[in-house]
PDB file of C-alpha atoms in Angstrom:
ATOM      1  CA  MET N  28      50.272  45.475  56.356  1.00 44.00           C
ATOM      2  CA  THR N  29      49.207  48.229  53.964  1.00 47.00           C
ATOM      3  CA  GLY N  30      52.284  50.588  54.931  1.00 52.00           C
ATOM      4  CA  ASP N  31      49.854  53.285  56.130  1.00 52.00           C
ATOM      5  CA  ASP N  32      49.328  54.061  59.563  1.00 50.00           C
ATOM      6  CA  GLU N  33      46.053  54.892  60.929  1.00 56.00           C
ATOM      7  CA  SER N  34      45.495  58.132  59.664  1.00 57.00           C
ATOM      8  CA  GLY N  35      46.295  57.332  56.276  1.00 63.00           C
ATOM      9  CA  ARG N  36      49.616  58.433  56.328  1.00 64.00           C
ATOM     10  CA  PRO N  37      52.689  56.313  54.724  1.00 69.00           C
ATOM     11  CA  LEU N  38      54.998  54.509  57.899  1.00 60.00           C
ATOM     12  CA  GLY N  39      58.380  55.154  57.288  1.00 62.00           C
ATOM     13  CA  LEU N  40      61.458  52.486  56.701  1.00 54.00           C
ATOM     14  CA  ASP N  41      62.605  52.879  60.446  1.00 52.00           C
ATOM     15  CA  THR N  42      59.119  52.214  61.761  1.00 49.00           C
ATOM     16  CA  LEU N  43      58.484  49.271  59.255  1.00 47.00           C
ATOM     17  CA  VAL N  44      62.055  48.001  60.359  1.00 49.00           C
ATOM     18  CA  HIS N  45      61.196  48.396  64.076  1.00 49.00           C
ATOM     19  CA  LEU N  46      57.908  46.436  63.979  1.00 48.00           C
ATOM     20  CA  GLY N  47      59.568  43.898  62.381  1.00 51.00           C
ATOM     21  CA  ARG N  48      62.445  43.372  64.808  1.00 51.00           C
ATOM     22  CA  ARG N  49      59.512  43.231  67.242  1.00 50.00           C
ATOM     23  CA  LEU N  50      57.848  40.633  66.066  1.00 47.00           C
ATOM     24  CA  GLN N  51      61.111  38.397  65.725  1.00 47.00           C
ATOM     25  CA  ALA N  52      61.868  39.159  69.210  1.00 46.00           C
ATOM     26  CA  SER N  53      59.100  37.151  70.521  1.00 43.00           C
ATOM     27  CA  PRO N  54      60.556  34.717  73.384  1.00 44.00           C
ATOM     28  CA  ALA N  55      59.614  30.990  73.139  1.00 42.00           C
ATOM     29  CA  PRO N  56      56.899  29.742  75.805  1.00 43.00           C
ATOM     30  CA  GLY N  57      58.214  28.460  78.807  1.00 48.00           C
ATOM     31  CA  THR N  58      61.686  29.514  78.400  1.00 56.00           C
ATOM     32  CA  ALA N  59      61.637  33.415  79.255  1.00 67.00           C
ATOM     33  CA  ARG N  60      59.486  36.058  80.238  1.00 77.00           C
ATOM     34  CA  ARG N  61      59.691  39.744  79.357  1.00 83.00           C
ATOM     35  CA  LEU N  62      61.861  41.764  81.651  1.00 83.00           C
ATOM     36  CA  SER N  63      59.495  44.023  83.885  1.00 84.00           C
ATOM     37  CA  VAL N  64      61.227  46.939  85.430  1.00 90.00           C
ATOM     38  CA  PRO N  65      61.032  47.476  88.986  1.00 93.00           C
ATOM     39  CA  GLU N  66      58.021  48.737  90.910  1.00 93.00           C
ATOM     40  CA  GLY N  67      58.363  52.801  90.721  1.00 95.00           C
ATOM     41  CA  MET N  68      60.585  52.751  87.745  1.00 96.00           C
ATOM     42  CA  THR N  69      59.545  54.022  83.921  1.00 95.00           C
ATOM     43  CA  ALA N  70      61.078  52.928  80.642  1.00 95.00           C
ATOM     44  CA  PRO N  71      60.113  55.626  78.332  1.00 95.00           C
ATOM     45  CA  LEU N  72      62.363  54.449  75.668  1.00 95.00           C
ATOM     46  CA  GLY N  73      61.396  50.670  75.904  1.00 95.00           C
ATOM     47  CA  CYS N  74      63.739  48.373  77.349  1.00 95.00           C
ATOM     48  CA  ASP N  75      65.988  45.698  75.414  1.00 96.00           C
ATOM     49  CA  ALA N  76      68.468  43.845  77.468  1.00 96.00           C
ATOM     50  CA  VAL N  77      72.357  42.835  76.770  1.00 97.00           C
ATOM     51  CA  ALA N  78      73.548  39.215  78.106  1.00 97.00           C
ATOM     52  CA  VAL N  79      76.923  38.813  79.484  1.00 97.00           C
ATOM     53  CA  PRO N  80      78.286  35.798  81.140  1.00 97.00           C
ATOM     54  CA  ASP N  81      78.797  36.614  84.597  1.00 95.00           C
ATOM     55  CA  HIS N  82      82.271  36.597  84.955  1.00 96.00           C
ATOM     56  CA  LEU N  83      82.466  39.605  82.328  1.00 97.00           C
ATOM     57  CA  GLY N  84      79.490  41.131  84.296  1.00 96.00           C
ATOM     58  CA  ARG N  85      82.020  41.653  87.280  1.00 95.00           C
ATOM     59  CA  LEU N  86      84.569  43.218  85.048  1.00 97.00           C
ATOM     60  CA  ILE N  87      82.293  45.706  83.257  1.00 97.00           C
ATOM     61  CA  VAL N  88      80.587  47.287  86.705  1.00 97.00           C
ATOM     62  CA  PRO N  89      83.452  49.494  87.428  1.00 97.00           C
ATOM     63  CA  ARG N  90      83.924  50.561  83.904  1.00 97.00           C
ATOM     64  CA  LEU N  91      80.687  52.204  83.864  1.00 97.00           C
ATOM     65  CA  PRO N  92      79.486  55.659  84.946  1.00 96.00           C
ATOM     66  CA  ARG N  93      75.983  54.471  85.690  1.00 97.00           C
ATOM     67  CA  VAL N  94      74.517  50.923  86.111  1.00 98.00           C
ATOM     68  CA  GLY N  95      71.059  50.524  85.489  1.00 97.00           C
ATOM     69  CA  CYS N  96      68.792  47.491  86.165  1.00 97.00           C
ATOM     70  CA  VAL N  97      70.699  44.127  86.099  1.00 97.00           C
ATOM     71  CA  TYR N  98      69.095  40.692  86.614  1.00 96.00           C
ATOM     72  CA  ALA N  99      71.203  37.626  86.772  1.00 96.00           C
ATOM     73  CA  ASP N 100      70.106  33.810  86.113  1.00 94.00           C
ATOM     74  CA  GLY N 101      73.015  32.084  87.556  1.00 90.00           C
ATOM     75  CA  SER N 102      75.309  32.119  84.353  1.00 95.00           C
ATOM     76  CA  ARG N 103      74.499  35.418  83.070  1.00 96.00           C
ATOM     77  CA  TRP N 104      73.908  39.151  83.920  1.00 97.00           C
ATOM     78  CA  TRP N 105      71.061  40.861  81.600  1.00 96.00           C
ATOM     79  CA  TRP N 106      71.597  44.662  81.391  1.00 96.00           C
ATOM     80  CA  VAL N 107      68.702  46.569  80.644  1.00 97.00           C
ATOM     81  CA  VAL N 108      69.219  49.185  77.669  1.00 97.00           C
ATOM     82  CA  PRO N 109      66.833  51.439  75.848  1.00 97.00           C
ATOM     83  CA  SER N 110      65.231  49.498  72.627  1.00 95.00           C
ATOM     84  CA  ASP N 111      66.813  49.706  69.688  1.00 94.00           C
ATOM     85  CA  SER N 112      70.329  50.315  71.192  1.00 94.00           C
ATOM     86  CA  ASP N 113      71.574  47.471  68.976  1.00 93.00           C
ATOM     87  CA  TYR N 114      70.821  49.849  66.026  1.00 88.00           C
ATOM     88  CA  ALA N 115      73.914  49.755  63.479  1.00 83.00           C
ATOM     89  CA  LEU N 116      76.318  48.107  66.684  1.00 85.00           C
ATOM     90  CA  PRO N 117      77.500  44.555  66.310  1.00 90.00           C
ATOM     91  CA  TRP N 118      77.753  43.985  70.024  1.00 94.00           C
ATOM     92  CA  PRO N 119      80.755  41.678  70.715  1.00 93.00           C
ATOM     93  CA  ALA N 120      80.882  38.164  71.553  1.00 93.00           C
ATOM     94  CA  PRO N 121      79.803  36.578  73.837  1.00 96.00           C
ATOM     95  CA  ALA N 122      77.119  39.088  74.435  1.00 96.00           C
ATOM     96  CA  HIS N 123      73.561  38.462  73.558  1.00 95.00           C
ATOM     97  CA  TYR N 124      71.562  41.233  72.646  1.00 96.00           C
ATOM     98  CA  ALA N 125      67.950  40.506  73.458  1.00 94.00           C
ATOM     99  CA  LEU N 126      65.090  42.237  71.594  1.00 94.00           C
ATOM    100  CA  GLY N 127      62.038  43.277  73.780  1.00 93.00           C
ATOM    101  CA  ALA N 128      64.376  42.108  76.870  1.00 92.00           C
ATOM    102  CA  PRO N 129      63.185  38.332  77.064  1.00 92.00           C
ATOM    103  CA  VAL N 130      64.649  37.144  80.107  1.00 90.00           C
ATOM    104  CA  PRO N 131      65.081  33.691  81.657  1.00 91.00           C
ATOM    105  CA  ALA N 132      62.332  33.069  84.103  1.00 90.00           C
ATOM    106  CA  THR N 133      64.847  32.388  86.776  1.00 92.00           C
ATOM    107  CA  ALA N 134      66.343  35.572  86.169  1.00 94.00           C
ATOM    108  CA  ARG N 135      66.492  38.012  89.163  1.00 95.00           C
ATOM    109  CA  LEU N 136      67.088  41.591  90.167  1.00 96.00           C
ATOM    110  CA  ILE N 137      70.861  41.879  91.156  1.00 97.00           C
ATOM    111  CA  HIS N 138      71.016  45.697  90.740  1.00 97.00           C
ATOM    112  CA  ARG N 139      68.554  48.370  90.999  1.00 97.00           C
ATOM    113  CA  PRO N 140      69.804  52.278  90.205  1.00 96.00           C
ATOM    114  CA  ALA N 141      68.940  55.007  92.413  1.00 94.00           C
ATOM    115  CA  GLY N 142      65.764  56.798  90.513  1.00 94.00           C
ATOM    116  CA  THR N 143      63.444  55.684  88.280  1.00 96.00           C
ATOM    117  CA  VAL N 144      64.925  55.298  84.912  1.00 96.00           C
ATOM    118  CA  PRO N 145      66.303  51.243  84.434  1.00 97.00           C
ATOM    119  CA  TYR N 146      68.834  51.983  81.957  1.00 97.00           C
ATOM    120  CA  THR N 147      72.519  51.181  81.903  1.00 98.00           C
ATOM    121  CA  PRO N 148      73.956  53.584  79.072  1.00 97.00           C
ATOM    122  CA  PRO N 149      74.653  51.390  75.772  1.00 97.00           C
ATOM    123  CA  ILE N 150      77.413  53.262  74.519  1.00 96.00           C
ATOM    124  CA  PRO N 151      79.365  53.108  77.969  1.00 97.00           C
ATOM    125  CA  LEU N 152      77.971  49.630  78.024  1.00 97.00           C
ATOM    126  CA  TYR N 153      79.562  48.749  74.872  1.00 97.00           C
ATOM    127  CA  LEU N 154      83.001  50.104  75.153  1.00 96.00           C
ATOM    128  CA  ALA N 155      83.262  48.231  78.453  1.00 97.00           C
ATOM    129  CA  LEU N 156      82.373  45.061  77.055  1.00 97.00           C
ATOM    130  CA  CYS N 157      85.011  45.570  74.133  1.00 96.00           C
ATOM    131  CA  ARG N 158      87.611  46.282  76.485  1.00 96.00           C
ATOM    132  CA  VAL N 159      87.226  43.292  78.512  1.00 96.00           C
ATOM    133  CA  THR N 160      86.702  40.957  75.415  1.00 96.00           C
ATOM    134  CA  GLY N 161      89.660  42.518  73.809  1.00 95.00           C
ATOM    135  CA  THR N 162      87.529  43.272  70.877  1.00 94.00           C
ATOM    136  CA  THR N 163      88.083  46.551  68.621  1.00 92.00           C
ATOM    137  CA  PRO N 164      84.772  48.846  68.750  1.00 90.00           C
ATOM    138  CA  ASP N 165      82.826  48.532  65.310  1.00 83.00           C
ATOM    139  CA  TRP N 166      83.643  52.165  64.542  1.00 79.00           C
ATOM    140  CA  SER N 167      87.495  51.902  65.102  1.00 70.00           C
ATOM    141  CA  ARG N 168      88.107  49.109  62.596  1.00 62.00           C
ATOM    142  CA  ALA N 169      89.487  49.930  59.258  1.00 63.00           C
ATOM    143  CA  VAL N 170      86.896  49.833  56.359  1.00 61.00           C
ATOM    144  CA  SER N 171      88.191  47.667  52.912  1.00 65.00           C
ATOM    145  CA  ALA N 172      87.258  48.915  49.849  1.00 61.00           C
TER     146      ALA N 172
END
């Protein structure tokens, strides 16, 4: 990689970090598939997914102002969020943040929102997940010197 785009302009650090993360996001063959949004929906911001155990998914739903597309694979719920929703945001355990939204081949759509956008807003999802897991949001923690 030369550090330049096709026009000869230098690539910014954000672009390089984004490209590197996308390369790491490739699912293992046969174990997962890239999530595809339902017909008639668009994902203008790209797609990542946040997986949570199914018992937590049921607790999170009533805490959200909007629920986007949600997929389930039998043990986890996969919430569709815009790409890079983990930027500077460590999602609390037992959540798993999936770059590029690779989901198990057995995952099926269990919730489709009205409209054409598949996303669950990531900040309310993060806060609801923190609440149900008893985790302090990252920005609320004391900073040590």
